[in-house]
Amino acid sequence: DDKGSPLPGATVVLKGVAGVGVTADADGKFSLSVPDANATLVISSVGFVAQEVALGGRTTLSIKLVADNKALDEVVVVGYGTQKRSDVTGAIGSVKAAELVERPVVNIAQGLQGKVPGVDVSLNSGQPGAAPVIRIRGYSSINAGNTPLYVVDGVFWEQGITTLNPNDIESLEVLKDASATAIYGARGSSGVILITTKRGRKGSSQVSYDNYVSVSKLARKLDVLNARDFLALEDLGYQNVQKFDPTGWAAGKYTARNPRLKRQALANPNDPKRLFDADLNPLYDVDWQDAVTQTAVAQSHNLAFSGGSDQTNFGLFLNYTNAQGIMRETYQKRYSGRLTVDNQVKDWLKVGATLNYSNIEDKIGNNFVGGNNIPRMMIEMIPIVPTLYPNGVYGKRQDYPDMEGGDNPVAITREDVNLTRNQVFAANLYANIIFSPNLNFRTVFGANISSQFNPTYESNLIQLRAGTQNLAGIGAYDGKSIQWQNYLTYNKSFSQDHALNVVAGVDAQRFQSQGIYTETQGLSDNAYGYYNLAAGATPQVQGTFGGAANQFDANQFLSVFGRANYTYKDRYILTATARSDGASRFGAANQYGFFPSGAVAWRISQEPFLVGNKTISDMKLRFGYGQTGNSNFANYQSSARLGTNSYIFNGVRVGGTTLGSLGNPELGWEHASQYDLGFNLGLWQNRVTFEADIYTRTTTELLLARPVPRTSGYSSIFSNIGSVRNQGLELALNTVNIQGKDFTWSTNFNISFLKNRVLALGSAGDDIYPGPNFLNETNVLRIGQPVGSLFGVVRAGTWGTAEADQALRYNRLPGDLKFVDQNNDGQINDLDRVIIGKAIPTGFGTFSNNFRYRGFDLLVDIQFTYGNDVMNLTHHSALDRTDQANSYSRAYTDAWTPDNQNTMIAQVRPSYVYYDSRIDSYKVEDGSFIRGRNAALGYNFSPELVQRLKLARLRVYVSAQNFFLATKYKGYDPETSTYGNAFAQGIQFFDYPKARVFTAGLNVTL
């Protein structure tokens, strides 16, 4: 090396000749036979700059390699600027373009998953393009949102991360602690994700084409009753009626429900809806999961043109993606284009622009949570009814007597239309002015415009929702955001010891939107669909898009910010940041908030006693403290708002105006205070790197609904009264295990631990039930407990025959469910509810390995999560209730019988007798899992072949995603949430299942 020490393991290869090379021994020595005395050698070693040496007839060489500090010198994007990695004092995670596209993905969040410690990305649905849930270091708020701020090319991105094309991304930085996020003030309390997109570069024009084709299959089927077991369960349940209602049985109350009589009535060969043969055997045995799902095909094509001269660079990036869902008739189609231009007008002036356009269409089947929707019906549709009868009529659950109403899920996929069409236009213009070598000014103007047109149509062939009428509706939404930022950057080095970077500026933003929904019923013909709402016989009262409280919505922000970064002798670093935010959302007395932060770092590896150390190449200790705010809640909460009602007078509808809510002019900012202690270590020229962060973030003055006297006419008022704390530890280890001439192997491992607690909930400290509250309250916010606490009674099993007297105390019989009577008052009610689980994982992380052998590369990526629970509400209707819909197989095979009394599942009985179904601990399952997230094998063709083909690069690859899942969870996938509620992660009630995906792709550059 450049210090004179030997470099064992350095690779020496003959340039341009494959397979000719050696590895240096323990003393750095090597011997190599070459065919030409004038050949050139290429020498490389991890952590050093590769060097080419022309032999020039020499046979003995002395070679020194220079340390490669690019990992420390690389520039990372921070708020309103960039910094060298070595100068960063905050907790920042980086993901480069190559890492994001290691596996072909429809949205960026899939590529981000598992890449950065402390960032929990939950892909809760298998629907193509479904929005992810991203949490950076836990939950920072209750009502003001926990979604991170997205900043694309310096401009706030209001349209959601799923509207971006992953192939357009150059790099992605995640700002995690307050030292890094305070520059964004109130917008940064839940973390910030900075996205830098690709641009044209100086040099010859280049054309690249990337595409992939994938096939997807349902990754996991659930075990439900087939036709034989469904009928056997009905027979058993009917016989058990005499146990659970002996009086009614003796009086003949259930004679008409005799299964044999029902089947005889449906065995008439002249009945077009005949279900049984003459021997009362079922004619149909439909596997509805197979009937509804499909082998889905997805394709994506990316075409890029880029180039530039000394003055002007350009880039044009085009994308087409068409991804079928594994549930029939669901898909996402995306067309996007992005144009970038950068022009060096003068030595002191550079201007540029970026134009983005995306057109995204999603067909989601239907989105009626837990109702008559496709995910529920493909489990609960009874197997003895066909998809279509011979006369072309759809089968439905009610075709068999005593069944609960429910439609054929295949019919829903075919006859229901539920589209989301979103057009996003985004543009930003910038000018960079250099006043002096040390001072420059940058102004950026950005605009985001989103226009949605969401048509729906429900055919009268679908029974439950529209009744006998068909229904059509259209939701329309228009949102606009503009942002203008201006800031100065000062860079100055003083002598050789001091360096100063200062950023100061102002940022203004305005957002407004308007939405509306209109609907009609009773169209004279299904052919009208949603194309002619005037053809409906019964127009409905117009509503607001998505059920929003206001058809028109607006807010605006005005902010002043500054940051100073000082470095002494390249080893002591100090960062101070401050931002003052003004927001229209708050009361007149609290419209402005001030959010400071400070951080220090000590680059121990630059101290004289470690400089030149052969083992430690980098060591840095970081500490930071800062405050951020949160303004991410509904507009107009500080004001008394008007509401509207309509009434019928003399047969005429008239409108009226009421005072809808109380105002709170004192409403103020939520404040999050965060401490972060970090440590970075690099060994053996960064062949091994380790990073650790421990943090505490406490949010105070949470926005909650505070009760007020009922005499006011209202029940509550929005106020600042709560507090929550997140504490965590993040560890990341990256190693180059083998670095050889032909073979390399590197490993990346990260794990994050999180502890969350509610500290205060107003003066009384009363519990809050954030919902979704199905059957009863499902989860609770309680002081001293995590925000994701699941809530209910404890199921202790079933009552046995030896416990008949005890069961009678609770008006139950042997074979009924047994719950824990927490207060021993002889009844099971809400007073017996306790915390029965938590949805927030204790730990989560990734373990991945990269292998390279000559032109081949292999990635194996494993994801894990542990310590979290899932509330599986599908038990309510697919396990607790029998004989009115189909059920999970274990409702029959594991149910209580006189010979099987040690079970958690009640004795079979028809639901028309009675059944127990409550939020209880048996519905809470262990959500821990290990997932084979991605395995990708690629091949880069040799430079010689690529050159002969007149190409710059040629690569092919295949991959498998979600290729295995190890979990105790009995549903489709433990990474789940059916509801949009911020605290409903892990609460599931029939969701879109996930797929196993196999992909083949091609990368070509001209």
mmCIF file of N, CA and C in Angstrom, residues 56-111:
data_model
loop_
_atom_site.group_PDB
_atom_site.id
_atom_site.type_symbol
_atom_site.label_atom_id
_atom_site.label_comp_id
_atom_site.label_asym_id
_atom_site.label_seq_id
_atom_site.Cartn_x
_atom_site.Cartn_y
_atom_site.Cartn_z
ATOM 1 N N GLY A 56 6.183 -2.970 -20.329
ATOM 2 C CA GLY A 56 7.300 -2.343 -21.048
ATOM 3 C C GLY A 56 8.551 -3.185 -21.038
ATOM 4 N N GLY A 57 8.405 -4.501 -21.066
ATOM 5 C CA GLY A 57 9.559 -5.401 -21.072
ATOM 6 C C GLY A 57 10.078 -5.760 -19.702
ATOM 7 N N ARG A 58 9.556 -5.163 -18.649
ATOM 8 C CA ARG A 58 10.049 -5.453 -17.301
ATOM 9 C C ARG A 58 9.548 -6.813 -16.827
ATOM 10 N N THR A 59 10.335 -7.446 -15.987
ATOM 11 C CA THR A 59 9.927 -8.729 -15.402
ATOM 12 C C THR A 59 9.779 -8.657 -13.878
ATOM 13 N N THR A 60 10.255 -7.577 -13.281
ATOM 14 C CA THR A 60 10.112 -7.377 -11.841
ATOM 15 C C THR A 60 9.452 -6.030 -11.605
ATOM 16 N N LEU A 61 8.429 -6.045 -10.759
ATOM 17 C CA LEU A 61 7.653 -4.820 -10.535
ATOM 18 C C LEU A 61 7.540 -4.526 -9.046
ATOM 19 N N SER A 62 7.493 -3.247 -8.724
ATOM 20 C CA SER A 62 7.163 -2.803 -7.365
ATOM 21 C C SER A 62 5.950 -1.889 -7.491
ATOM 22 N N ILE A 63 4.838 -2.311 -6.954
ATOM 23 C CA ILE A 63 3.567 -1.613 -7.177
ATOM 24 C C ILE A 63 3.010 -1.115 -5.847
ATOM 25 N N LYS A 64 2.627 0.141 -5.815
ATOM 26 C CA LYS A 64 1.968 0.709 -4.641
ATOM 27 C C LYS A 64 0.547 1.115 -5.013
ATOM 28 N N LEU A 65 -0.428 0.666 -4.211
ATOM 29 C CA LEU A 65 -1.828 1.055 -4.419
ATOM 30 C C LEU A 65 -2.198 2.152 -3.433
ATOM 31 N N VAL A 66 -2.957 3.114 -3.919
ATOM 32 C CA VAL A 66 -3.386 4.252 -3.103
ATOM 33 C C VAL A 66 -4.756 3.949 -2.512
ATOM 34 N N ALA A 67 -4.952 4.265 -1.234
ATOM 35 C CA ALA A 67 -6.238 4.031 -0.571
ATOM 36 C C ALA A 67 -7.353 4.767 -1.306
ATOM 37 N N ASP A 68 -8.464 4.075 -1.439
ATOM 38 C CA ASP A 68 -9.633 4.645 -2.120
ATOM 39 C C ASP A 68 -10.618 5.119 -1.062
ATOM 40 N N ASN A 69 -10.721 6.415 -0.903
ATOM 41 C CA ASN A 69 -11.614 6.980 0.108
ATOM 42 C C ASN A 69 -12.940 7.435 -0.479
ATOM 43 N N LYS A 70 -13.296 6.877 -1.623
ATOM 44 C CA LYS A 70 -14.505 7.362 -2.283
ATOM 45 C C LYS A 70 -15.744 7.143 -1.419
ATOM 46 N N ALA A 71 -15.737 6.090 -0.588
ATOM 47 C CA ALA A 71 -16.898 5.865 0.260
ATOM 48 C C ALA A 71 -17.093 7.018 1.230
ATOM 49 N N LEU A 72 -15.970 7.600 1.682
ATOM 50 C CA LEU A 72 -16.059 8.722 2.602
ATOM 51 C C LEU A 72 -16.210 10.039 1.859
ATOM 52 N N ASP A 73 -15.631 10.105 0.654
ATOM 53 C CA ASP A 73 -15.685 11.348 -0.114
ATOM 54 C C ASP A 73 -16.943 11.458 -0.976
ATOM 55 N N GLU A 74 -17.713 10.362 -1.084
ATOM 56 C CA GLU A 74 -18.905 10.432 -1.918
ATOM 57 C C GLU A 74 -19.866 11.481 -1.383
ATOM 58 N N VAL A 75 -20.558 12.104 -2.279
ATOM 59 C CA VAL A 75 -21.473 13.179 -1.914
ATOM 60 C C VAL A 75 -22.865 12.597 -1.670
ATOM 61 N N VAL A 76 -23.462 12.950 -0.548
ATOM 62 C CA VAL A 76 -24.828 12.528 -0.249
ATOM 63 C C VAL A 76 -25.718 13.761 -0.231
ATOM 64 N N VAL A 77 -26.952 13.562 -0.610
ATOM 65 C CA VAL A 77 -27.916 14.656 -0.646
ATOM 66 C C VAL A 77 -28.464 14.876 0.753
ATOM 67 N N VAL A 78 -28.442 16.117 1.200
ATOM 68 C CA VAL A 78 -29.073 16.506 2.462
ATOM 69 C C VAL A 78 -30.059 17.626 2.139
ATOM 70 N N GLY A 79 -30.756 18.113 3.127
ATOM 71 C CA GLY A 79 -31.728 19.158 2.861
ATOM 72 C C GLY A 79 -31.098 20.403 2.274
ATOM 73 N N TYR A 80 -31.565 20.843 1.106
ATOM 74 C CA TYR A 80 -31.101 22.059 0.458
ATOM 75 C C TYR A 80 -29.586 22.036 0.212
ATOM 76 N N GLY A 81 -29.113 20.906 -0.278
ATOM 77 C CA GLY A 81 -27.699 20.853 -0.611
ATOM 78 C C GLY A 81 -27.139 19.450 -0.530
ATOM 79 N N THR A 82 -25.807 19.364 -0.529
ATOM 80 C CA THR A 82 -25.104 18.084 -0.440
ATOM 81 C C THR A 82 -23.960 18.210 0.562
ATOM 82 N N GLN A 83 -23.489 17.054 1.017
ATOM 83 C CA GLN A 83 -22.338 17.004 1.907
ATOM 84 C C GLN A 83 -21.508 15.774 1.575
ATOM 85 N N LYS A 84 -20.218 15.831 1.916
ATOM 86 C CA LYS A 84 -19.410 14.629 1.836
ATOM 87 C C LYS A 84 -19.874 13.663 2.927
ATOM 88 N N ARG A 85 -19.842 12.388 2.602
ATOM 89 C CA ARG A 85 -20.252 11.380 3.582
ATOM 90 C C ARG A 85 -19.452 11.528 4.869
ATOM 91 N N SER A 86 -18.188 11.863 4.772
ATOM 92 C CA SER A 86 -17.344 11.971 5.960
ATOM 93 C C SER A 86 -17.744 13.137 6.850
ATOM 94 N N ASP A 87 -18.455 14.139 6.291
ATOM 95 C CA ASP A 87 -18.833 15.319 7.061
ATOM 96 C C ASP A 87 -20.227 15.219 7.681
ATOM 97 N N VAL A 88 -20.929 14.132 7.426
ATOM 98 C CA VAL A 88 -22.304 13.991 7.906
ATOM 99 C C VAL A 88 -22.306 13.744 9.405
ATOM 100 N N THR A 89 -23.102 14.516 10.126
ATOM 101 C CA THR A 89 -23.227 14.342 11.577
ATOM 102 C C THR A 89 -24.541 13.681 11.967
ATOM 103 N N GLY A 90 -25.493 13.634 11.061
ATOM 104 C CA GLY A 90 -26.789 13.059 11.369
ATOM 105 C C GLY A 90 -26.897 11.611 10.928
ATOM 106 N N ALA A 91 -28.074 11.019 11.198
ATOM 107 C CA ALA A 91 -28.349 9.639 10.809
ATOM 108 C C ALA A 91 -29.007 9.647 9.435
ATOM 109 N N ILE A 92 -28.231 9.286 8.424
ATOM 110 C CA ILE A 92 -28.704 9.314 7.039
ATOM 111 C C ILE A 92 -28.402 7.972 6.397
ATOM 112 N N GLY A 93 -29.408 7.373 5.787
ATOM 113 C CA GLY A 93 -29.217 6.139 5.027
ATOM 114 C C GLY A 93 -29.311 6.428 3.540
ATOM 115 N N SER A 94 -28.476 5.758 2.746
ATOM 116 C CA SER A 94 -28.434 6.003 1.302
ATOM 117 C C SER A 94 -28.692 4.710 0.541
ATOM 118 N N VAL A 95 -29.427 4.852 -0.557
ATOM 119 C CA VAL A 95 -29.678 3.736 -1.456
ATOM 120 C C VAL A 95 -29.428 4.236 -2.868
ATOM 121 N N LYS A 96 -28.565 3.559 -3.605
ATOM 122 C CA LYS A 96 -28.230 3.959 -4.958
ATOM 123 C C LYS A 96 -29.149 3.264 -5.963
ATOM 124 N N ALA A 97 -29.109 3.768 -7.198
ATOM 125 C CA ALA A 97 -29.992 3.264 -8.242
ATOM 126 C C ALA A 97 -29.845 1.762 -8.429
ATOM 127 N N ALA A 98 -28.601 1.277 -8.439
ATOM 128 C CA ALA A 98 -28.376 -0.151 -8.679
ATOM 129 C C ALA A 98 -29.040 -1.011 -7.608
ATOM 130 N N GLU A 99 -29.079 -0.524 -6.358
ATOM 131 C CA GLU A 99 -29.707 -1.280 -5.285
ATOM 132 C C GLU A 99 -31.220 -1.252 -5.400
ATOM 133 N N LEU A 100 -31.775 -0.125 -5.842
ATOM 134 C CA LEU A 100 -33.227 -0.011 -5.954
ATOM 135 C C LEU A 100 -33.795 -0.968 -6.982
ATOM 136 N N VAL A 101 -33.044 -1.214 -8.043
ATOM 137 C CA VAL A 101 -33.574 -2.052 -9.122
ATOM 138 C C VAL A 101 -32.964 -3.450 -9.112
ATOM 139 N N GLU A 102 -32.393 -3.864 -7.963
ATOM 140 C CA GLU A 102 -31.882 -5.226 -7.861
ATOM 141 C C GLU A 102 -32.984 -6.236 -8.124
ATOM 142 N N ARG A 103 -34.188 -5.884 -7.740
ATOM 143 C CA ARG A 103 -35.335 -6.710 -8.100
ATOM 144 C C ARG A 103 -36.332 -5.814 -8.820
ATOM 145 N N PRO A 104 -36.876 -6.247 -9.938
ATOM 146 C CA PRO A 104 -37.831 -5.408 -10.674
ATOM 147 C C PRO A 104 -39.066 -5.149 -9.826
ATOM 148 N N VAL A 105 -39.418 -3.889 -9.686
ATOM 149 C CA VAL A 105 -40.526 -3.509 -8.813
ATOM 150 C C VAL A 105 -41.414 -2.507 -9.523
ATOM 151 N N VAL A 106 -42.691 -2.491 -9.102
ATOM 152 C CA VAL A 106 -43.648 -1.547 -9.670
ATOM 153 C C VAL A 106 -43.543 -0.201 -8.981
ATOM 154 N N ASN A 107 -43.234 -0.192 -7.667
ATOM 155 C CA ASN A 107 -43.065 1.097 -6.990
ATOM 156 C C ASN A 107 -41.788 1.119 -6.162
ATOM 157 N N ILE A 108 -41.317 2.319 -5.895
ATOM 158 C CA ILE A 108 -40.016 2.528 -5.263
ATOM 159 C C ILE A 108 -39.938 1.881 -3.886
ATOM 160 N N ALA A 109 -41.054 1.890 -3.161
ATOM 161 C CA ALA A 109 -41.037 1.379 -1.796
ATOM 162 C C ALA A 109 -40.582 -0.069 -1.737
ATOM 163 N N GLN A 110 -40.921 -0.857 -2.755
ATOM 164 C CA GLN A 110 -40.466 -2.242 -2.783
ATOM 165 C C GLN A 110 -38.942 -2.315 -2.856
ATOM 166 N N GLY A 111 -38.344 -1.402 -3.610
ATOM 167 C CA GLY A 111 -36.895 -1.374 -3.698
ATOM 168 C C GLY A 111 -36.240 -0.847 -2.436
#
